Short mmCIF file of C-alpha atoms in Angstrom, two decimals:
data_model
loop_
_atom_site.label_atom_id
_atom_site.label_comp_id
_atom_site.label_asym_id
_atom_site.label_seq_id
_atom_site.Cartn_x
_atom_site.Cartn_y
_atom_site.Cartn_z
CA MET M 1 -240.69 -110.87 -42.69
CA LEU M 2 -239.98 -112.12 -39.27
CA VAL M 3 -236.20 -113.36 -39.08
CA ASP M 4 -235.37 -115.32 -35.28
CA HIS M 5 -232.47 -116.92 -35.96
CA TYR M 6 -228.60 -116.36 -34.13
CA GLY M 7 -227.26 -117.59 -38.12
CA ILE M 8 -228.60 -114.42 -39.86
CA GLU M 9 -227.28 -111.20 -39.80
CA ARG M 10 -227.51 -107.45 -42.50
CA GLN M 11 -225.58 -109.17 -45.92
CA TRP M 12 -228.82 -112.09 -46.16
CA GLN M 13 -231.71 -109.54 -44.47
CA GLN M 14 -230.40 -106.99 -47.58
CA ALA M 15 -230.79 -109.38 -50.23
CA LEU M 16 -234.19 -110.44 -48.73
CA ARG M 17 -235.17 -106.91 -48.97
CA PRO M 18 -236.69 -106.15 -52.83
CA ALA M 19 -238.85 -109.12 -51.62
CA VAL M 20 -240.19 -107.99 -48.65
CA ALA M 21 -242.40 -104.74 -47.25
CA ARG M 22 -240.52 -104.62 -43.44
CA ILE M 23 -238.41 -106.69 -41.97
CA MET M 24 -238.68 -107.64 -38.37
CA VAL M 25 -236.04 -109.31 -36.24
CA LEU M 26 -236.00 -111.10 -33.13
CA ASP M 27 -232.68 -111.24 -31.69
CA ASP M 28 -231.43 -110.88 -27.39
CA LEU M 29 -227.45 -111.43 -27.58
CA ALA M 30 -227.08 -108.28 -29.33
CA ASP M 31 -223.99 -109.30 -31.46
CA ARG M 32 -224.29 -108.99 -35.16
CA VAL M 33 -225.00 -106.33 -37.39
CA HIS M 34 -228.56 -106.21 -39.02
CA ASP M 35 -230.62 -104.08 -41.33
CA CYS M 36 -234.10 -104.28 -39.99
CA ASP M 37 -237.44 -101.81 -39.09
CA LEU M 38 -238.47 -103.38 -36.16
CA LEU M 39 -236.55 -105.16 -34.09
CA LEU M 40 -237.85 -107.24 -30.72
CA ASP M 41 -235.49 -108.05 -27.74
CA GLN M 42 -238.28 -109.14 -25.06
CA ASN M 43 -235.15 -110.08 -22.49
CA GLU M 44 -233.96 -107.81 -19.70
CA ALA M 45 -230.59 -106.53 -19.73
CA ASP M 46 -228.01 -104.01 -18.06
CA GLN M 47 -228.56 -100.13 -20.52
CA PRO M 48 -230.99 -102.07 -22.69
CA GLN M 49 -231.09 -99.03 -24.66
CA THR M 50 -227.74 -99.09 -26.42
CA ARG M 51 -227.14 -102.71 -26.80
CA TYR M 52 -227.95 -101.86 -30.19
CA ASP M 53 -226.41 -98.68 -31.20
CA GLY M 54 -224.93 -99.41 -34.26
CA LEU M 55 -226.12 -102.61 -34.81
CA VAL M 56 -229.10 -101.79 -35.93
CA PRO M 57 -230.02 -98.64 -38.56
CA ALA M 58 -231.81 -95.45 -36.95
CA HIS M 59 -234.45 -95.44 -38.52
CA CYS M 60 -235.58 -99.02 -36.60
CA GLN M 61 -237.63 -98.87 -33.72
CA ARG M 62 -236.58 -101.25 -31.03
CA LEU M 63 -239.23 -103.06 -29.06
CA LEU M 64 -236.98 -103.96 -25.43
CA GLY M 65 -237.63 -105.94 -22.69
CA PRO M 66 -239.80 -107.70 -20.41
CA HIS M 67 -242.02 -105.05 -21.40
CA PHE M 68 -242.48 -106.87 -24.60
CA ALA M 69 -242.69 -110.50 -23.59
CA VAL M 70 -244.59 -112.37 -26.37
CA LEU M 71 -246.86 -114.96 -24.01
CA ARG M 72 -249.55 -117.10 -24.89
CA PRO M 73 -252.86 -115.39 -23.85
CA GLU M 74 -253.36 -118.50 -21.30
CA PHE M 75 -251.32 -116.58 -18.79
CA ALA M 76 -252.77 -113.48 -19.01
CA ALA M 77 -255.90 -115.48 -18.04
CA ALA M 78 -254.24 -116.96 -15.10
CA ARG M 79 -253.00 -113.37 -13.46
CA ALA M 80 -256.63 -112.49 -13.95
CA THR M 81 -257.37 -114.73 -11.33
CA LEU M 82 -254.74 -115.06 -9.20
CA THR M 83 -254.75 -114.64 -5.17
CA ALA M 84 -251.90 -112.75 -3.12
CA ARG M 85 -248.80 -115.24 -2.15
CA ASP M 86 -248.43 -115.41 1.44
CA GLY M 87 -244.91 -116.92 1.16
CA GLN M 88 -245.37 -120.10 2.40
CA VAL M 89 -243.47 -123.11 -0.32
CA ARG M 90 -246.38 -125.98 0.15
CA CYS M 91 -245.94 -126.37 -3.49
CA VAL M 92 -242.85 -126.39 -5.75
CA PHE M 93 -243.09 -126.52 -9.69
CA VAL M 94 -240.07 -127.86 -12.22
CA PHE M 95 -239.66 -127.04 -15.76
CA ILE M 96 -235.97 -126.48 -17.62
CA GLY M 97 -237.38 -127.21 -20.68
CA GLY M 98 -239.10 -129.72 -23.35
CA ALA M 99 -236.09 -130.94 -23.64
CA ASP M 100 -233.56 -130.94 -22.31
CA PRO M 101 -231.31 -133.38 -23.36
CA GLY M 102 -228.89 -133.21 -20.07
CA ASN M 103 -231.38 -134.34 -18.03
CA GLU M 104 -231.05 -131.19 -15.74
CA THR M 105 -234.36 -132.10 -14.43
CA GLY M 106 -233.11 -135.31 -13.34
CA ARG M 107 -230.98 -133.33 -11.39
CA VAL M 108 -233.30 -130.80 -9.78
CA LEU M 109 -235.34 -133.90 -8.62
CA GLN M 110 -232.42 -135.50 -6.92
CA ALA M 111 -232.05 -132.21 -5.46
CA LEU M 112 -234.95 -131.83 -4.28
CA ALA M 113 -234.91 -135.65 -2.53
CA ALA M 114 -232.23 -134.18 -0.82
CA LEU M 115 -234.28 -131.89 1.49
CA GLY M 116 -236.10 -134.48 3.22
CA GLN M 117 -239.46 -132.95 2.83
CA PRO M 118 -242.17 -135.32 2.53
CA GLY M 119 -245.15 -132.90 3.14
CA LEU M 120 -243.72 -130.92 -0.17
CA GLN M 121 -245.75 -131.15 -3.24
CA ILE M 122 -244.08 -131.33 -6.75
CA ASP M 123 -245.22 -130.60 -10.19
CA LEU M 124 -242.61 -131.67 -12.58
CA VAL M 125 -243.42 -130.49 -16.48
CA ILE M 126 -240.88 -131.98 -19.07
CA GLY M 127 -242.54 -132.00 -23.15
CA ALA M 128 -242.75 -134.86 -25.08
CA ALA M 129 -239.33 -134.90 -27.01
CA ASN M 130 -237.66 -135.53 -22.82
CA PRO M 131 -235.78 -138.50 -24.20
CA HIS M 132 -235.53 -139.24 -20.27
CA HIS M 133 -239.05 -139.47 -19.46
CA ALA M 134 -239.27 -143.24 -17.97
CA ALA M 135 -236.21 -142.46 -15.47
CA LEU M 136 -237.68 -139.10 -14.95
CA ALA M 137 -241.43 -140.92 -13.85
CA ALA M 138 -239.10 -143.64 -11.37
CA GLN M 139 -237.89 -140.64 -9.74
CA CYS M 140 -241.46 -138.91 -9.12
CA ALA M 141 -242.88 -142.65 -8.08
CA ALA M 142 -239.80 -142.85 -6.24
CA MET M 143 -241.19 -139.39 -4.32
CA PRO M 144 -244.56 -138.29 -2.29
CA GLY M 145 -245.91 -135.37 -3.45
CA ALA M 146 -244.58 -135.16 -6.96
CA ARG M 147 -246.51 -135.43 -10.00
CA LEU M 148 -244.71 -135.64 -13.70
CA HIS M 149 -246.49 -133.14 -16.70
CA ARG M 150 -246.10 -134.42 -19.97
CA GLN M 151 -246.45 -132.35 -22.30
CA VAL M 152 -249.36 -130.49 -20.89
CA ASP M 153 -251.76 -127.37 -22.21
CA ASN M 154 -252.69 -126.17 -18.47
CA ILE M 155 -248.54 -124.92 -17.68
CA ALA M 156 -250.00 -121.31 -16.96
CA GLN M 157 -252.65 -123.02 -14.32
CA LEU M 158 -249.55 -124.87 -12.67
CA MET M 159 -247.27 -122.10 -11.96
CA ALA M 160 -250.03 -119.79 -10.75
CA GLY M 161 -250.69 -122.82 -8.68
CA ALA M 162 -247.01 -122.82 -7.63
CA ASP M 163 -245.44 -121.40 -4.31
CA LEU M 164 -241.17 -121.63 -5.93
CA ALA M 165 -240.49 -122.22 -9.52
CA ILE M 166 -237.01 -123.93 -10.10
CA GLY M 167 -236.79 -122.74 -13.74
CA ALA M 168 -234.20 -122.50 -16.58
CA GLY M 169 -234.00 -118.14 -17.99
CA GLY M 170 -235.17 -117.53 -21.54
CA GLY M 171 -238.82 -117.20 -22.79
CA ALA M 172 -240.08 -119.28 -18.96
CA MET M 173 -238.58 -117.40 -17.29
CA TRP M 174 -241.60 -113.98 -18.16
CA GLU M 175 -244.33 -116.78 -18.58
CA ARG M 176 -243.73 -117.53 -14.12
CA CYS M 177 -243.61 -113.71 -14.17
CA CYS M 178 -246.65 -113.03 -15.89
CA VAL M 179 -248.24 -114.82 -13.27
CA GLY M 180 -245.64 -113.25 -9.89
CA LEU M 181 -244.13 -117.03 -9.36
CA PRO M 182 -241.41 -116.41 -6.83
CA SER M 183 -238.16 -118.05 -9.18
CA ILE M 184 -234.95 -119.91 -8.43
CA ALA M 185 -233.23 -119.72 -11.90
CA LEU M 186 -230.47 -121.92 -13.71
CA ALA M 187 -229.23 -120.78 -16.97
CA VAL M 188 -228.90 -124.10 -19.64
CA ALA M 189 -228.32 -122.50 -22.57
CA ASP M 190 -225.24 -119.99 -22.61
CA ASN M 191 -227.14 -116.89 -24.42
CA GLN M 192 -229.80 -117.44 -21.32
CA GLN M 193 -226.87 -116.40 -18.23
CA ALA M 194 -226.93 -112.49 -19.16
CA GLY M 195 -230.69 -112.43 -18.54
CA CYS M 196 -230.87 -114.30 -16.01
CA ALA M 197 -227.52 -112.35 -13.62
CA ALA M 198 -229.93 -109.13 -15.33
CA MET M 199 -232.49 -109.96 -13.79
CA ALA M 200 -230.97 -111.11 -10.15
CA ARG M 201 -229.18 -107.51 -10.07
CA ARG M 202 -232.72 -105.78 -9.95
CA GLY M 203 -233.68 -108.38 -7.19
CA ARG M 204 -236.07 -110.40 -8.89
CA VAL M 205 -235.28 -113.29 -9.14
CA LEU M 206 -232.51 -116.42 -7.10
CA TYR M 207 -230.30 -116.98 -10.16
CA LEU M 208 -227.64 -119.77 -9.30
CA GLY M 209 -225.80 -119.78 -12.03
CA GLN M 210 -225.24 -122.36 -15.04
CA SER M 211 -226.64 -125.33 -14.35
CA ALA M 212 -224.28 -127.80 -15.32
CA ALA M 213 -221.74 -126.73 -13.33
CA LEU M 214 -223.86 -126.49 -9.94
CA ALA M 215 -222.04 -127.87 -7.06
CA PRO M 216 -224.37 -130.25 -5.50
CA GLY M 217 -225.62 -128.49 -2.29
CA VAL M 218 -226.31 -125.36 -3.75
CA LEU M 219 -229.85 -126.34 -5.42
CA PRO M 220 -231.20 -127.84 -1.90
CA ALA M 221 -229.57 -124.47 0.10
CA ALA M 222 -231.18 -122.29 -1.88
CA VAL M 223 -234.73 -124.00 -1.00
CA GLN M 224 -234.15 -124.19 2.28
CA LEU M 225 -233.61 -120.56 2.17
CA ALA M 226 -236.44 -119.48 -0.11
CA SER M 227 -238.36 -121.82 2.26
CA ALA M 228 -237.11 -119.89 5.45
CA SER M 229 -238.04 -116.30 3.87
CA PRO M 230 -241.52 -115.57 3.52
CA TRP M 231 -241.25 -112.24 3.26
CA LEU M 232 -239.01 -112.90 0.24
CA LEU M 233 -240.91 -114.81 -1.69
CA GLN M 234 -243.12 -112.48 -1.70
CA HIS M 235 -240.72 -109.45 -2.70
CA LEU M 236 -240.33 -111.55 -5.46
CA ALA M 237 -243.08 -112.44 -6.50
CA ALA M 238 -244.41 -108.24 -6.55
CA ALA M 239 -240.95 -107.56 -8.53
CA SER M 240 -242.01 -110.23 -11.23
CA LEU M 241 -245.94 -109.22 -11.27
CA ALA M 242 -245.20 -105.26 -12.39
CA LEU M 243 -242.16 -106.68 -14.37
CA VAL M 244 -245.10 -109.16 -16.98
CA ASP M 245 -248.71 -107.81 -17.49
CA GLY M 246 -249.20 -110.85 -20.39
CA ARG M 247 -249.73 -108.08 -23.03
CA GLY M 248 -246.59 -107.83 -24.74
CA ALA M 249 -247.87 -110.24 -27.55
CA GLU M 250 -250.37 -106.85 -28.49
CA ARG M 251 -248.68 -104.26 -27.72
CA VAL M 252 -245.81 -105.77 -30.09
CA VAL M 253 -248.73 -107.04 -33.04
CA ARG M 254 -250.01 -102.87 -32.09
CA ARG M 255 -246.60 -101.71 -33.05
CA MET M 256 -246.23 -103.51 -36.27
CA ALA M 257 -249.79 -102.25 -37.10
CA ALA M 258 -248.05 -99.76 -36.90
CA LEU M 259 -245.42 -99.80 -38.79
CA GLN M 260 -247.43 -100.92 -42.10
CA LEU M 261 -249.58 -98.42 -41.59
CA ALA M 262 -246.68 -96.09 -41.34
CA GLY M 263 -244.91 -97.54 -44.66
CA GLY M 264 -246.30 -94.25 -46.72
CA LEU M 265 -245.17 -92.08 -44.60
CA GLN M 266 -242.87 -88.84 -45.62
CA LEU M 267 -241.93 -85.90 -43.86
CA ARG M 268 -242.36 -82.68 -45.69
CA ARG M 269 -241.50 -78.62 -44.44
CA ALA M 270 -243.49 -76.63 -43.40
CA LEU M 271 -245.08 -74.08 -46.25
CA THR M 272 -246.24 -70.48 -45.39
CA ASP M 273 -249.38 -72.04 -45.93
CA ASP M 274 -249.50 -75.00 -43.36
CA CYS M 275 -249.82 -72.13 -41.00
CA GLU M 276 -253.41 -72.21 -39.45
CA ARG M 277 -253.52 -75.59 -39.56
CA LEU M 278 -250.50 -76.23 -37.38
CA TRP M 279 -252.74 -73.30 -35.17
CA GLU M 280 -255.82 -75.70 -35.18
CA TRP M 281 -253.20 -78.95 -34.63
CA ARG M 282 -251.33 -77.78 -31.99
CA ASN M 283 -254.53 -76.15 -30.04
CA ALA M 284 -256.49 -79.45 -29.48
CA GLU M 285 -257.20 -80.54 -26.56
CA PRO M 286 -254.89 -83.88 -26.58
CA VAL M 287 -251.66 -82.24 -27.90
CA ARG M 288 -251.89 -78.75 -25.23
CA ARG M 289 -252.63 -81.75 -22.04
CA PHE M 290 -248.72 -82.94 -22.93
CA SER M 291 -247.25 -79.97 -24.22
CA GLY M 292 -244.82 -77.92 -21.70
CA ASP M 293 -247.41 -75.08 -22.21
CA SER M 294 -250.64 -76.22 -21.95
CA ALA M 295 -252.71 -72.48 -22.62
CA PRO M 296 -254.91 -72.17 -26.53
CA ILE M 297 -251.78 -70.46 -28.16
CA PRO M 298 -254.37 -66.66 -30.05
CA LEU M 299 -253.73 -66.72 -34.07
CA ALA M 300 -251.87 -64.30 -33.74
CA GLN M 301 -249.35 -65.36 -31.52
CA HIS M 302 -248.73 -67.96 -33.97
CA ARG M 303 -248.91 -66.79 -37.16
CA GLN M 304 -245.97 -64.46 -35.30
CA TRP M 305 -244.23 -67.16 -34.28
CA PHE M 306 -244.39 -69.39 -37.43
CA ALA M 307 -242.88 -66.90 -39.74
CA ALA M 308 -240.15 -66.60 -37.42
CA ALA M 309 -239.90 -70.32 -37.35
CA LEU M 310 -239.76 -70.25 -41.01
CA ALA M 311 -236.51 -67.89 -41.56
CA ASP M 312 -234.60 -69.73 -38.64
CA PRO M 313 -231.56 -71.46 -39.90
CA ASP M 314 -231.61 -73.13 -36.77
CA ARG M 315 -235.18 -74.72 -36.86
CA LEU M 316 -236.28 -77.21 -38.56
CA LEU M 317 -240.16 -77.68 -38.52
CA LEU M 318 -241.63 -80.45 -40.38
CA ILE M 319 -245.09 -82.14 -41.30
CA GLY M 320 -245.79 -85.76 -42.00
CA GLU M 321 -247.80 -86.98 -43.79
CA ILE M 322 -250.00 -90.51 -44.96
CA ASP M 323 -250.88 -90.79 -48.40
CA GLY M 324 -251.59 -87.59 -48.42
CA GLN M 325 -253.13 -86.92 -44.97
CA ALA M 326 -250.66 -84.68 -42.20
CA ALA M 327 -250.24 -87.02 -39.46
CA GLY M 328 -248.10 -85.55 -37.27
CA VAL M 329 -245.26 -82.61 -36.50
CA LEU M 330 -241.88 -82.05 -35.55
CA ARG M 331 -240.39 -79.43 -34.29
CA TYR M 332 -236.33 -79.25 -34.10
CA ASP M 333 -234.01 -76.50 -32.24
CA ARG M 334 -230.19 -76.55 -33.15
CA ARG M 335 -227.51 -75.47 -30.86
CA HIS M 336 -224.43 -76.10 -32.29
CA ARG M 337 -224.29 -79.76 -33.04
CA GLN M 338 -227.38 -80.51 -30.46
CA ALA M 339 -230.99 -80.42 -31.40
CA THR M 340 -233.84 -80.76 -29.10
CA VAL M 341 -237.24 -81.69 -31.03
CA SER M 342 -241.16 -81.15 -29.77
CA VAL M 343 -243.37 -83.71 -31.81
CA TYR M 344 -246.94 -83.83 -31.58
CA LEU M 345 -249.44 -85.98 -33.49
CA THR M 346 -252.97 -84.65 -35.54
CA PRO M 347 -256.15 -85.33 -34.05
CA ALA M 348 -256.75 -87.97 -36.96
CA PHE M 349 -254.20 -89.97 -35.94
CA LEU M 350 -253.81 -90.35 -32.37
CA GLY M 351 -253.98 -93.67 -30.81
CA GLN M 352 -252.66 -95.84 -33.97
CA GLY M 353 -248.92 -95.96 -32.87
CA ILE M 354 -247.27 -93.82 -35.09
CA GLY M 355 -245.48 -91.98 -33.46
CA ALA M 356 -242.20 -93.63 -32.99
CA SER M 357 -242.35 -94.45 -37.19
CA LEU M 358 -242.17 -89.83 -38.08
CA ILE M 359 -239.70 -89.32 -34.66
CA ALA M 360 -236.89 -91.49 -36.41
CA ALA M 361 -238.18 -90.71 -39.21
CA GLY M 362 -237.79 -86.96 -38.28
CA SER M 363 -234.15 -87.93 -36.90
CA ASP M 364 -233.23 -89.14 -39.83
CA CYS M 365 -234.19 -85.55 -41.76
CA ALA M 366 -232.46 -84.05 -39.20
CA ALA M 367 -229.01 -85.32 -39.14
CA ARG M 368 -229.43 -84.96 -43.80
CA HIS M 369 -230.42 -81.70 -42.56
CA TRP M 370 -227.55 -80.26 -41.01
CA PRO M 371 -225.02 -82.82 -41.12
CA GLN M 372 -222.32 -82.05 -38.25
CA LEU M 373 -225.49 -83.58 -35.83
CA GLU M 374 -224.14 -85.43 -33.02
CA VAL M 375 -227.09 -85.32 -30.51
CA ILE M 376 -231.12 -84.70 -30.90
CA GLU M 377 -232.90 -84.14 -26.89
CA ALA M 378 -236.14 -84.95 -25.79
CA GLN M 379 -237.98 -82.96 -23.33
CA VAL M 380 -240.75 -85.51 -21.53
CA ARG M 381 -242.85 -84.96 -18.41
CA PRO M 382 -242.51 -87.39 -16.30
CA GLN M 383 -246.42 -88.26 -16.21
CA ASN M 384 -245.95 -89.16 -19.54
CA VAL M 385 -245.54 -91.89 -19.33
CA ALA M 386 -246.91 -93.37 -23.89
CA SER M 387 -244.60 -90.66 -24.67
CA ALA M 388 -241.80 -92.07 -22.89
CA ALA M 389 -242.22 -95.19 -24.14
CA VAL M 390 -242.38 -93.85 -27.57
CA PHE M 391 -239.50 -92.13 -28.01
CA GLU M 392 -237.64 -94.99 -26.53
CA THR M 393 -238.81 -97.42 -28.95
CA ALA M 394 -237.53 -94.81 -31.14
CA GLY M 395 -233.67 -95.61 -30.16
CA PHE M 396 -233.86 -92.93 -28.26
CA ALA M 397 -231.80 -93.12 -24.33
CA LYS M 398 -233.77 -91.70 -21.11
CA GLU M 399 -231.33 -89.36 -18.96
CA PHE M 400 -233.13 -88.01 -16.55
CA ASP M 401 -235.96 -86.94 -17.83
CA ILE M 402 -234.97 -86.23 -21.37
CA TYR M 403 -234.06 -88.81 -24.06
CA THR M 404 -231.29 -88.70 -25.83
CA GLN M 405 -230.45 -90.21 -29.58
CA ARG M 406 -226.88 -89.79 -30.28
CA ILE M 407 -226.20 -89.30 -34.14
CA LYS M 408 -222.65 -89.56 -34.38
CA ALA M 409 -219.86 -90.89 -32.22
#
């Protein structure tokens, strides 16, 4: 079940638990507690990994940031045929939202008309529900080069062909990023302000604040600044392209499928009979490639290590199984109130996206095994980008090259 509603929180989700296998929540406010297995917040935010601490269960996987922006396929298709932007402003794309009841679109048009640039092309997009259609059509008719598009199905192409955008925050911001369109951003809703501000602080948009509170001369001045700063627009284009690649929906679907696959995941303590199987898995080339020590381990040495590991009260060795088949191995080494985790998947489950579920389940198990445990750390090699992403999805936050999950405050 997917839940996308600002008025729904844990109590409602808990009531539906018996009726569904998994619950996924879409949120961007981080202002209420959820009972969910997967959370998607595709917005840019300061300290994203800690925003939902205490608001979701420990096992919940968090898909955070524009890397997971869910866009229609047309944006990835438009991105694939882009030509490099030269920073010149010949065409301005304007889209403030489909309905726009406050007619912020009309005020943007007035600001562009005040520039007095007759050679400027303007592509103005509105939705079928916009109540100001007739007035906007009249405004465009009085402005040479202005074209009004109503309820279009080629918005990605219009964005890709423009040189500068004036638009609202929210989902349209990620669409503009996907095609590398430099943007002047306006917040037309309260929930857009934080995301726009975070984007501006990272040098990815020119953010002017709340549209309704904008002083009359601010937007024309911003357009003039952008027009006179080709290097600035080229920077914004590159920063946008690097942030959103149009494959976020694919990543979300893979996480959902992996979570479904991991529905039968169970963890158990390693047993004496598991010794040689762990040796075979650990020596598999894909596992050794990203291990702290990539050299093959002799069987005699492994047997000695394995026996010591099972006998050590400060070491927890777990095997994850899905439908009775071994899927991965977790090792926890405790020191006082802190533990370090090491994890690898068995060859049969590599590439199936179950790593985050395995790690989240392991954290729960370690916390139960050592009730005084406060922090779990994972050391990830800088070049192992995939492993870093898996730990972040499992709720770990990066501190230098160490990923940490706080179990207790």
